[in-house]
Amino acid sequence: MNRTEIMQKADDVIKDQKLREMFKKCFMSTLETSLKVEGDKTYIITGDINAMWLRDSSCQVNHYLKLMKDDQDLQNKIKGLIRSQIEYVLLDPYANAFLNTEDVPREYHDTTIMKPYVWERKFELDSLCYPVKLAYQYYKETNDTTIFDKQYLYFIHTILDVFETEQYHSQKSSYTFERDMAKVWNLRKTETLQNHGHGFDTRYTGMVWSAFRPSDDACALNYNIPGNMFCSVILSYLVEIVRDLYHDERLVERIIDLKFQIDYGIELFGTYLHPKYGKIYAYETDGYGNHILMDDANVPSLLSLPYLEYCHEDDPIYQNTRRFILSEDNPYYYAGKKAKGIGSPHTWENYIWPIALTMQALTSTNQQEIQTLIDMIVNNTGDTGYCHESFDVNDDSQYTRPWFCWANSLFAELIMKVYF
């Protein structure tokens, strides 16, 4: 099935006109508004910020992957995106977002090692995981192994070096990040790392340290649990890639050992016995016995664990965690007159994210819950027919980021799963 056939099928299977029109707009959003081909490379901006995030760009094309077999042009574009991501990671594996020009004027100054083509150097564990996920999915859908060349092998070694260094961040890492808060009046304190850009001390756990969350907010405790779970999943992908395509058993053993350490750390340090919900996953920990109990709208999140293939939907710890994070015991769960769901410290109080609503539906096995969430998203676009970053639970005309392609793509993915 190609893009044209998707549009035609939508006319047949989606009877609700408002939903059908929104699906079509969201489905095409990345291709029509955010994608630029430069030679054999593809550059995809996140939307109203003219930069390419490793995370966002991967998620923005996820709903196109199953169409590649019948759409060579689409396959070439996604292959070009993989090439771009690999080159960017090799340029700076600690950066999360990049430019397709050497630099642009910016309103703030970051104290870190900034290179040309780097837009932002917030080290986020998931930013190194998403390119692996995209390349693996591309390979599985197309059987095209040409992306796994010598450069990709160098990429694998590069990210493994970072993961292993950041297991011992306080002892071995030279990474620091500070944003000059004095120059931009509306910056949040979560835009910078404490302790002169080093973050607070952590104890070795086996997990990988992260400076920032998928929301681009600084971690409060620097072992982000859903980020490490995602890392565990993509290490499984790398085992398969290295064993089957590079035939390097020493490298396979290195990856398996790292995955074992991360998994052990998650089990030993990443769970919490809640008096109300039982054993749940924490959102963050420091290895010293401190935990952050919450969930954030951005993926990887605790809500998204089955979607990321870390666990099954009926896993008892996940179900306990899900009940917690979809309640007002989660400090970023908001309920109002028009909607209820998970928000983020990245946005204002009482603002929830369509990404989280969509992810709640994608990880639900309850058809009534799924339909309720679809209706909630469709009826809270501020009359634009697009998803936004977040909106007020009492007034959807109040929203952040009018052009945010990741949210549109994820919603299109949900509708394809439900209707196609």
Short mmCIF file of C-alpha atoms in Angstrom, two decimals:
data_model
loop_
_atom_site.label_atom_id
_atom_site.label_comp_id
_atom_site.label_asym_id
_atom_site.label_seq_id
_atom_site.Cartn_x
_atom_site.Cartn_y
_atom_site.Cartn_z
CA MET A 1 0.00 0.00 0.00
CA ASN A 2 1.37 3.43 -0.97
CA ARG A 3 0.51 6.97 0.10
CA THR A 4 -2.23 7.41 -2.49
CA GLU A 5 -3.87 4.13 -1.51
CA ILE A 6 -3.76 5.14 2.16
CA MET A 7 -5.71 8.30 1.35
CA GLN A 8 -8.23 6.31 -0.69
CA LYS A 9 -8.67 3.69 2.00
CA ALA A 10 -9.20 6.40 4.62
CA ASP A 11 -12.25 7.54 2.63
CA ASP A 12 -13.65 4.01 2.81
CA VAL A 13 -12.93 2.99 6.39
CA ILE A 14 -13.12 6.23 8.43
CA LYS A 15 -16.75 7.28 8.41
CA ASP A 16 -16.40 10.25 10.76
CA GLN A 17 -15.55 13.23 8.52
CA LYS A 18 -13.70 15.22 11.18
CA LEU A 19 -11.50 12.27 12.08
CA ARG A 20 -10.92 11.37 8.44
CA GLU A 21 -9.79 14.87 7.51
CA MET A 22 -7.55 15.13 10.58
CA PHE A 23 -5.95 11.78 9.83
CA LYS A 24 -5.12 12.82 6.26
CA LYS A 25 -3.55 16.09 7.40
CA CYS A 26 -1.55 14.45 10.16
CA PHE A 27 -0.47 11.56 7.95
CA MET A 28 1.04 13.89 5.35
CA SER A 29 2.35 16.51 7.78
CA THR A 30 6.02 15.46 7.80
CA LEU A 31 6.26 14.83 4.05
CA GLU A 32 4.50 18.05 3.12
CA THR A 33 5.96 20.48 5.65
CA SER A 34 9.18 19.29 7.28
CA LEU A 35 11.28 17.16 4.95
CA LYS A 36 14.14 18.31 2.74
CA VAL A 37 16.28 16.08 0.49
CA GLU A 38 19.88 17.16 -0.04
CA GLY A 39 21.68 14.75 -2.37
CA ASP A 40 21.45 11.29 -0.77
CA LYS A 41 20.65 12.76 2.66
CA THR A 42 17.29 13.66 4.18
CA TYR A 43 16.86 16.44 6.71
CA ILE A 44 13.64 16.65 8.74
CA ILE A 45 12.88 19.58 11.02
CA THR A 46 10.70 19.08 14.07
CA GLY A 47 8.18 21.73 12.97
CA ASP A 48 8.19 25.32 14.18
CA ILE A 49 11.80 24.96 15.37
CA ASN A 50 14.05 24.85 12.32
CA ALA A 51 16.31 22.05 13.55
CA MET A 52 16.41 18.27 13.33
CA TRP A 53 16.15 16.23 16.51
CA LEU A 54 17.43 12.66 16.36
CA ARG A 55 14.39 11.56 18.37
CA ASP A 56 11.72 13.59 16.60
CA SER A 57 12.92 12.86 13.08
CA SER A 58 12.79 9.12 13.78
CA CYS A 59 9.29 9.33 15.20
CA GLN A 60 8.08 11.61 12.42
CA VAL A 61 8.54 8.87 9.81
CA ASN A 62 7.55 5.84 11.87
CA HIS A 63 4.06 5.65 10.34
CA TYR A 64 5.56 5.55 6.84
CA LEU A 65 7.81 2.53 7.37
CA LYS A 66 5.33 -0.16 6.34
CA LEU A 67 4.67 1.69 3.08
CA MET A 68 8.27 1.54 1.85
CA LYS A 69 7.88 -1.77 0.00
CA ASP A 70 5.39 -0.16 -2.38
CA ASP A 71 6.96 3.31 -2.45
CA GLN A 72 10.60 3.49 -3.57
CA ASP A 73 10.69 7.27 -3.24
CA LEU A 74 9.60 7.02 0.38
CA GLN A 75 12.17 4.29 1.02
CA ASN A 76 14.92 6.47 -0.43
CA LYS A 77 13.91 9.40 1.76
CA ILE A 78 13.98 7.32 4.94
CA LYS A 79 17.28 5.76 3.93
CA GLY A 80 18.59 9.29 3.47
CA LEU A 81 17.37 10.18 6.96
CA ILE A 82 19.30 7.22 8.41
CA ARG A 83 22.45 8.44 6.64
CA SER A 84 21.98 11.93 8.07
CA GLN A 85 21.41 10.65 11.60
CA ILE A 86 24.53 8.48 11.52
CA GLU A 87 26.68 11.38 10.30
CA TYR A 88 25.28 13.68 12.97
CA VAL A 89 25.91 11.17 15.77
CA LEU A 90 29.48 10.68 14.55
CA LEU A 91 29.91 14.46 14.52
CA ASP A 92 28.85 14.69 18.19
CA PRO A 93 27.22 11.77 20.03
CA TYR A 94 26.33 14.06 22.94
CA ALA A 95 24.15 16.38 20.84
CA ASN A 96 20.41 15.91 20.51
CA ALA A 97 19.53 18.29 17.65
CA PHE A 98 21.31 19.45 14.52
CA LEU A 99 21.24 21.97 11.67
CA ASN A 100 21.79 21.55 7.94
CA THR A 101 23.89 24.73 7.95
CA GLU A 102 27.02 25.44 9.98
CA ASP A 103 25.24 27.74 12.43
CA VAL A 104 22.34 30.15 12.90
CA PRO A 105 21.78 33.09 15.27
CA ARG A 106 20.45 31.95 18.65
CA GLU A 107 19.07 33.83 21.62
CA TYR A 108 21.03 32.00 24.32
CA HIS A 109 24.55 30.75 24.97
CA ASP A 110 25.38 27.20 26.05
CA THR A 111 28.59 26.45 27.89
CA THR A 112 29.60 23.11 26.40
CA ILE A 113 31.65 21.97 23.40
CA MET A 114 29.64 23.30 20.46
CA LYS A 115 30.57 22.23 16.93
CA PRO A 116 29.29 23.51 13.56
CA TYR A 117 25.94 21.94 12.58
CA VAL A 118 25.00 21.31 16.22
CA TRP A 119 21.80 23.06 17.27
CA GLU A 120 21.65 21.80 20.84
CA ARG A 121 24.03 19.65 22.91
CA LYS A 122 21.74 18.28 25.57
CA PHE A 123 22.85 14.70 26.13
CA GLU A 124 19.73 12.53 26.11
CA LEU A 125 20.14 8.77 26.22
CA ASP A 126 17.16 8.19 23.93
CA SER A 127 18.71 10.37 21.21
CA LEU A 128 21.30 7.64 20.60
CA CYS A 129 18.67 4.91 20.71
CA TYR A 130 16.21 6.23 18.13
CA PRO A 131 18.61 6.05 15.13
CA VAL A 132 19.25 2.38 15.95
CA LYS A 133 15.52 1.70 16.14
CA LEU A 134 14.90 3.43 12.81
CA ALA A 135 17.72 1.59 11.02
CA TYR A 136 16.57 -1.74 12.43
CA GLN A 137 12.95 -1.14 11.40
CA TYR A 138 14.07 -0.02 7.95
CA TYR A 139 16.10 -3.21 7.56
CA LYS A 140 13.20 -5.41 8.70
CA GLU A 141 10.74 -3.77 6.30
CA THR A 142 13.01 -3.66 3.23
CA ASN A 143 15.73 -6.31 3.72
CA ASP A 144 18.12 -3.62 2.48
CA THR A 145 21.46 -4.25 4.21
CA THR A 146 23.41 -1.54 2.41
CA ILE A 147 22.98 0.88 5.33
CA PHE A 148 25.14 -1.41 7.47
CA ASP A 149 28.51 -0.39 6.07
CA LYS A 150 31.84 0.48 7.73
CA GLN A 151 30.48 3.86 8.81
CA TYR A 152 27.54 2.22 10.58
CA LEU A 153 29.94 -0.12 12.37
CA TYR A 154 31.88 2.93 13.53
CA PHE A 155 28.57 4.40 14.69
CA ILE A 156 27.90 1.26 16.77
CA HIS A 157 31.30 1.49 18.44
CA THR A 158 30.79 5.21 19.05
CA ILE A 159 27.49 4.88 20.87
CA LEU A 160 28.73 1.89 22.89
CA ASP A 161 31.72 3.97 24.00
CA VAL A 162 29.34 6.70 25.18
CA PHE A 163 27.04 4.26 26.98
CA GLU A 164 29.96 2.66 28.80
CA THR A 165 31.50 6.00 29.74
CA GLU A 166 28.20 7.32 31.05
CA GLN A 167 27.70 4.27 33.26
CA TYR A 168 30.44 5.96 35.31
CA HIS A 169 29.54 9.57 34.62
CA SER A 170 30.88 11.06 37.85
CA GLN A 171 34.20 9.28 37.43
CA LYS A 172 34.85 9.15 33.68
CA SER A 173 32.75 11.64 31.72
CA SER A 174 33.95 15.04 30.55
CA TYR A 175 30.46 16.11 29.42
CA THR A 176 29.04 19.29 30.94
CA PHE A 177 26.20 21.59 29.93
CA GLU A 178 25.12 24.99 31.20
CA ARG A 179 22.72 27.42 29.57
CA ASP A 180 23.12 31.10 30.31
CA MET A 181 19.86 31.72 32.14
CA ALA A 182 20.47 35.45 32.51
CA LYS A 183 20.21 36.20 28.80
CA VAL A 184 16.74 34.78 28.15
CA TRP A 185 14.08 35.84 30.65
CA ASN A 186 11.60 33.01 29.97
CA LEU A 187 13.96 30.01 30.20
CA ARG A 188 13.05 27.35 32.74
CA LYS A 189 15.53 26.12 35.34
CA THR A 190 15.19 22.70 33.71
CA GLU A 191 17.06 24.09 30.68
CA THR A 192 20.44 23.69 32.42
CA LEU A 193 22.37 21.20 34.53
CA GLN A 194 23.06 21.95 38.18
CA ASN A 195 26.46 21.58 39.89
CA HIS A 196 28.25 23.81 37.36
CA GLY A 197 26.95 21.77 34.43
CA HIS A 198 27.97 18.36 35.77
CA GLY A 199 24.65 17.30 37.27
CA PHE A 200 24.41 15.86 40.77
CA ASP A 201 26.56 12.90 41.79
CA THR A 202 25.33 9.41 40.96
CA ARG A 203 26.34 5.95 42.08
CA TYR A 204 27.17 3.15 39.66
CA THR A 205 24.07 1.08 38.93
CA GLY A 206 24.82 -0.57 35.59
CA MET A 207 22.46 1.89 33.92
CA VAL A 208 23.50 4.74 31.62
CA TRP A 209 23.50 8.32 32.94
CA SER A 210 21.49 10.92 31.01
CA ALA A 211 21.69 14.68 31.37
CA PHE A 212 18.27 15.44 29.93
CA ARG A 213 14.90 13.76 29.51
CA PRO A 214 13.16 13.21 26.15
CA SER A 215 11.35 16.48 26.89
CA ASP A 216 14.73 18.30 26.74
CA ASP A 217 14.33 19.06 30.47
CA ALA A 218 17.23 18.32 32.79
CA CYS A 219 16.91 15.08 34.73
CA ALA A 220 16.29 15.55 38.44
CA LEU A 221 18.03 12.22 39.13
CA ASN A 222 20.20 11.22 36.23
CA TYR A 223 19.34 7.57 35.66
CA ASN A 224 16.22 7.91 33.55
CA ILE A 225 14.45 4.56 33.80
CA PRO A 226 12.37 4.55 30.57
CA GLY A 227 15.44 5.79 28.69
CA ASN A 228 17.47 2.87 29.99
CA MET A 229 14.66 0.46 29.13
CA PHE A 230 14.68 1.79 25.58
CA CYS A 231 18.46 1.40 25.52
CA SER A 232 18.07 -2.25 26.56
CA VAL A 233 15.66 -2.83 23.66
CA ILE A 234 17.90 -1.29 21.00
CA LEU A 235 20.90 -3.24 22.29
CA SER A 236 18.92 -6.38 21.39
CA TYR A 237 18.56 -4.97 17.88
CA LEU A 238 22.30 -4.36 17.72
CA VAL A 239 23.04 -7.93 18.78
CA GLU A 240 21.05 -9.18 15.80
CA ILE A 241 22.61 -6.67 13.39
CA VAL A 242 26.19 -7.35 14.50
CA ARG A 243 25.78 -11.14 14.63
CA ASP A 244 23.97 -11.53 11.31
CA LEU A 245 25.57 -8.80 9.22
CA TYR A 246 29.00 -8.04 10.69
CA HIS A 247 29.71 -11.53 12.11
CA ASP A 248 31.68 -10.07 15.01
CA GLU A 249 31.15 -12.26 18.07
CA ARG A 250 33.46 -10.18 20.29
CA LEU A 251 31.32 -7.13 19.61
CA VAL A 252 28.18 -9.19 20.20
CA GLU A 253 29.49 -10.20 23.62
CA ARG A 254 30.28 -6.58 24.45
CA ILE A 255 26.71 -5.57 23.62
CA ILE A 256 25.17 -8.49 25.53
CA ASP A 257 27.26 -7.65 28.61
CA LEU A 258 26.18 -4.00 28.51
CA LYS A 259 22.53 -4.98 28.14
CA PHE A 260 22.84 -7.33 31.12
CA GLN A 261 24.27 -4.53 33.28
CA ILE A 262 21.48 -2.14 32.29
CA ASP A 263 18.73 -4.71 32.85
CA TYR A 264 20.19 -5.64 36.23
CA GLY A 265 20.34 -1.97 37.19
CA ILE A 266 16.73 -1.38 36.19
CA GLU A 267 15.54 -4.29 38.32
CA LEU A 268 17.75 -3.44 41.31
CA PHE A 269 17.46 0.37 41.34
CA GLY A 270 14.55 1.27 39.03
CA THR A 271 11.57 -0.18 40.88
CA TYR A 272 9.70 1.12 43.90
CA LEU A 273 7.27 -0.58 46.27
CA HIS A 274 4.35 1.85 46.32
CA PRO A 275 1.95 1.58 49.30
CA LYS A 276 -1.08 2.07 47.00
CA TYR A 277 -0.09 0.56 43.65
CA GLY A 278 2.40 -2.15 44.62
CA LYS A 279 5.67 -2.63 42.76
CA ILE A 280 6.04 0.07 40.08
CA TYR A 281 8.78 1.50 37.92
CA ALA A 282 10.27 4.81 39.02
CA TYR A 283 10.88 7.51 36.43
CA GLU A 284 14.37 8.40 37.64
CA THR A 285 16.86 7.37 40.30
CA ASP A 286 20.39 8.26 41.35
CA GLY A 287 21.56 4.90 42.67
CA TYR A 288 21.58 6.19 46.25
CA GLY A 289 18.01 5.07 47.02
CA ASN A 290 16.28 8.24 45.83
CA HIS A 291 13.47 8.00 43.25
CA ILE A 292 11.32 10.32 41.17
CA LEU A 293 7.79 8.91 40.91
CA MET A 294 6.08 10.44 37.86
CA ASP A 295 5.77 10.08 34.14
CA ASP A 296 6.36 12.56 31.36
CA ALA A 297 4.43 12.86 28.09
CA ASN A 298 7.51 12.44 25.92
CA VAL A 299 8.60 9.03 24.64
CA PRO A 300 10.38 6.99 25.95
CA SER A 301 8.04 7.17 28.91
CA LEU A 302 6.84 4.62 31.41
CA LEU A 303 3.50 4.63 29.62
CA SER A 304 5.18 3.67 26.34
CA LEU A 305 7.03 0.54 27.53
CA PRO A 306 4.90 -2.00 25.57
CA TYR A 307 5.08 0.24 22.48
CA LEU A 308 8.87 0.23 22.77
CA GLU A 309 8.74 -3.57 23.17
CA TYR A 310 10.35 -3.54 26.61
CA CYS A 311 7.45 -5.50 28.12
CA HIS A 312 3.99 -6.80 27.27
CA GLU A 313 0.83 -4.82 28.00
CA ASP A 314 -0.24 -7.32 30.66
CA ASP A 315 3.06 -7.26 32.57
CA PRO A 316 2.02 -6.83 36.25
CA ILE A 317 4.65 -4.20 37.12
CA TYR A 318 3.73 -2.24 33.99
CA GLN A 319 0.04 -2.44 34.85
CA ASN A 320 0.73 -1.19 38.40
CA THR A 321 2.84 1.61 36.95
CA ARG A 322 0.16 2.46 34.38
CA ARG A 323 -2.49 2.79 37.09
CA PHE A 324 -0.19 5.13 38.99
CA ILE A 325 0.82 7.38 36.09
CA LEU A 326 -2.78 7.66 34.81
CA SER A 327 -3.93 8.97 38.17
CA GLU A 328 -3.56 12.25 39.98
CA ASP A 329 -0.85 10.61 42.08
CA ASN A 330 1.34 11.32 39.06
CA PRO A 331 2.19 15.02 39.58
CA TYR A 332 1.94 15.63 35.82
CA TYR A 333 -1.47 14.05 35.28
CA TYR A 334 -4.15 16.69 34.77
CA ALA A 335 -7.93 16.46 34.42
CA GLY A 336 -10.26 19.26 33.33
CA LYS A 337 -13.54 20.06 31.60
CA LYS A 338 -12.44 18.96 28.13
CA ALA A 339 -9.73 16.36 28.59
CA LYS A 340 -7.50 14.45 30.97
CA GLY A 341 -4.08 12.93 30.55
CA ILE A 342 -0.34 13.27 31.09
CA GLY A 343 1.49 16.56 30.73
CA SER A 344 5.08 17.55 31.41
CA PRO A 345 7.22 19.92 33.47
CA HIS A 346 8.29 21.18 30.03
CA THR A 347 4.91 22.91 29.65
CA TRP A 348 2.48 24.65 31.94
CA GLU A 349 0.30 23.21 34.67
CA ASN A 350 -2.99 21.74 33.37
CA TYR A 351 -1.57 21.36 29.85
CA ILE A 352 -1.60 17.78 28.55
CA TRP A 353 0.07 16.34 25.47
CA PRO A 354 -1.59 14.64 22.48
CA ILE A 355 1.53 12.44 22.28
CA ALA A 356 0.67 11.02 25.71
CA LEU A 357 -3.02 10.58 24.82
CA THR A 358 -2.03 8.77 21.63
CA MET A 359 0.47 6.61 23.49
CA GLN A 360 -2.17 5.73 26.08
CA ALA A 361 -4.34 4.47 23.22
CA LEU A 362 -1.49 2.63 21.49
CA THR A 363 -0.73 0.72 24.71
CA SER A 364 -4.36 0.02 25.66
CA THR A 365 -6.21 -3.25 25.14
CA ASN A 366 -9.59 -1.67 25.95
CA GLN A 367 -11.46 -0.65 22.79
CA GLN A 368 -13.69 1.80 24.62
CA GLU A 369 -10.66 3.53 26.14
CA ILE A 370 -9.00 3.72 22.72
CA GLN A 371 -12.06 5.31 21.10
CA THR A 372 -12.49 7.77 23.97
CA LEU A 373 -8.89 8.88 23.56
CA ILE A 374 -9.23 9.28 19.78
CA ASP A 375 -12.31 11.45 20.30
CA MET A 376 -10.47 13.47 22.94
CA ILE A 377 -7.59 14.21 20.57
CA VAL A 378 -9.83 15.06 17.61
CA ASN A 379 -11.96 17.42 19.69
CA ASN A 380 -9.04 19.30 21.24
CA THR A 381 -7.06 20.77 18.35
CA GLY A 382 -8.11 24.38 18.80
CA ASP A 383 -10.09 24.01 15.53
CA THR A 384 -6.87 23.48 13.53
CA GLY A 385 -7.23 19.78 12.73
CA TYR A 386 -3.65 19.19 13.84
CA CYS A 387 -2.12 17.90 17.06
CA HIS A 388 -0.05 20.31 19.11
CA GLU A 389 2.64 19.91 21.71
CA SER A 390 0.16 20.47 24.56
CA PHE A 391 -3.20 22.08 25.30
CA ASP A 392 -5.18 23.32 28.29
CA VAL A 393 -7.48 20.62 29.69
CA ASN A 394 -10.19 23.28 30.10
CA ASP A 395 -9.70 25.21 26.85
CA ASP A 396 -8.12 23.63 23.78
CA SER A 397 -7.79 27.03 22.08
CA GLN A 398 -4.87 27.51 24.46
CA TYR A 399 -2.06 25.35 23.16
CA THR A 400 1.70 25.28 22.64
CA ARG A 401 3.53 24.78 19.35
CA PRO A 402 1.07 25.04 16.45
CA TRP A 403 3.43 23.05 14.19
CA PHE A 404 4.75 19.91 15.90
CA CYS A 405 5.06 17.00 13.47
CA TRP A 406 5.93 14.24 15.93
CA ALA A 407 2.48 14.53 17.53
CA ASN A 408 0.82 14.44 14.10
CA SER A 409 2.78 11.37 13.00
CA LEU A 410 2.06 9.41 16.16
CA PHE A 411 -1.66 10.16 15.88
CA ALA A 412 -1.63 8.98 12.25
CA GLU A 413 0.10 5.80 13.41
CA LEU A 414 -2.68 5.20 15.93
CA ILE A 415 -5.43 5.65 13.36
CA MET A 416 -3.68 3.28 10.96
CA LYS A 417 -3.45 0.68 13.72
CA VAL A 418 -7.14 1.00 14.59
CA TYR A 419 -8.73 1.39 11.14
CA PHE A 420 -6.38 -0.19 8.58
#
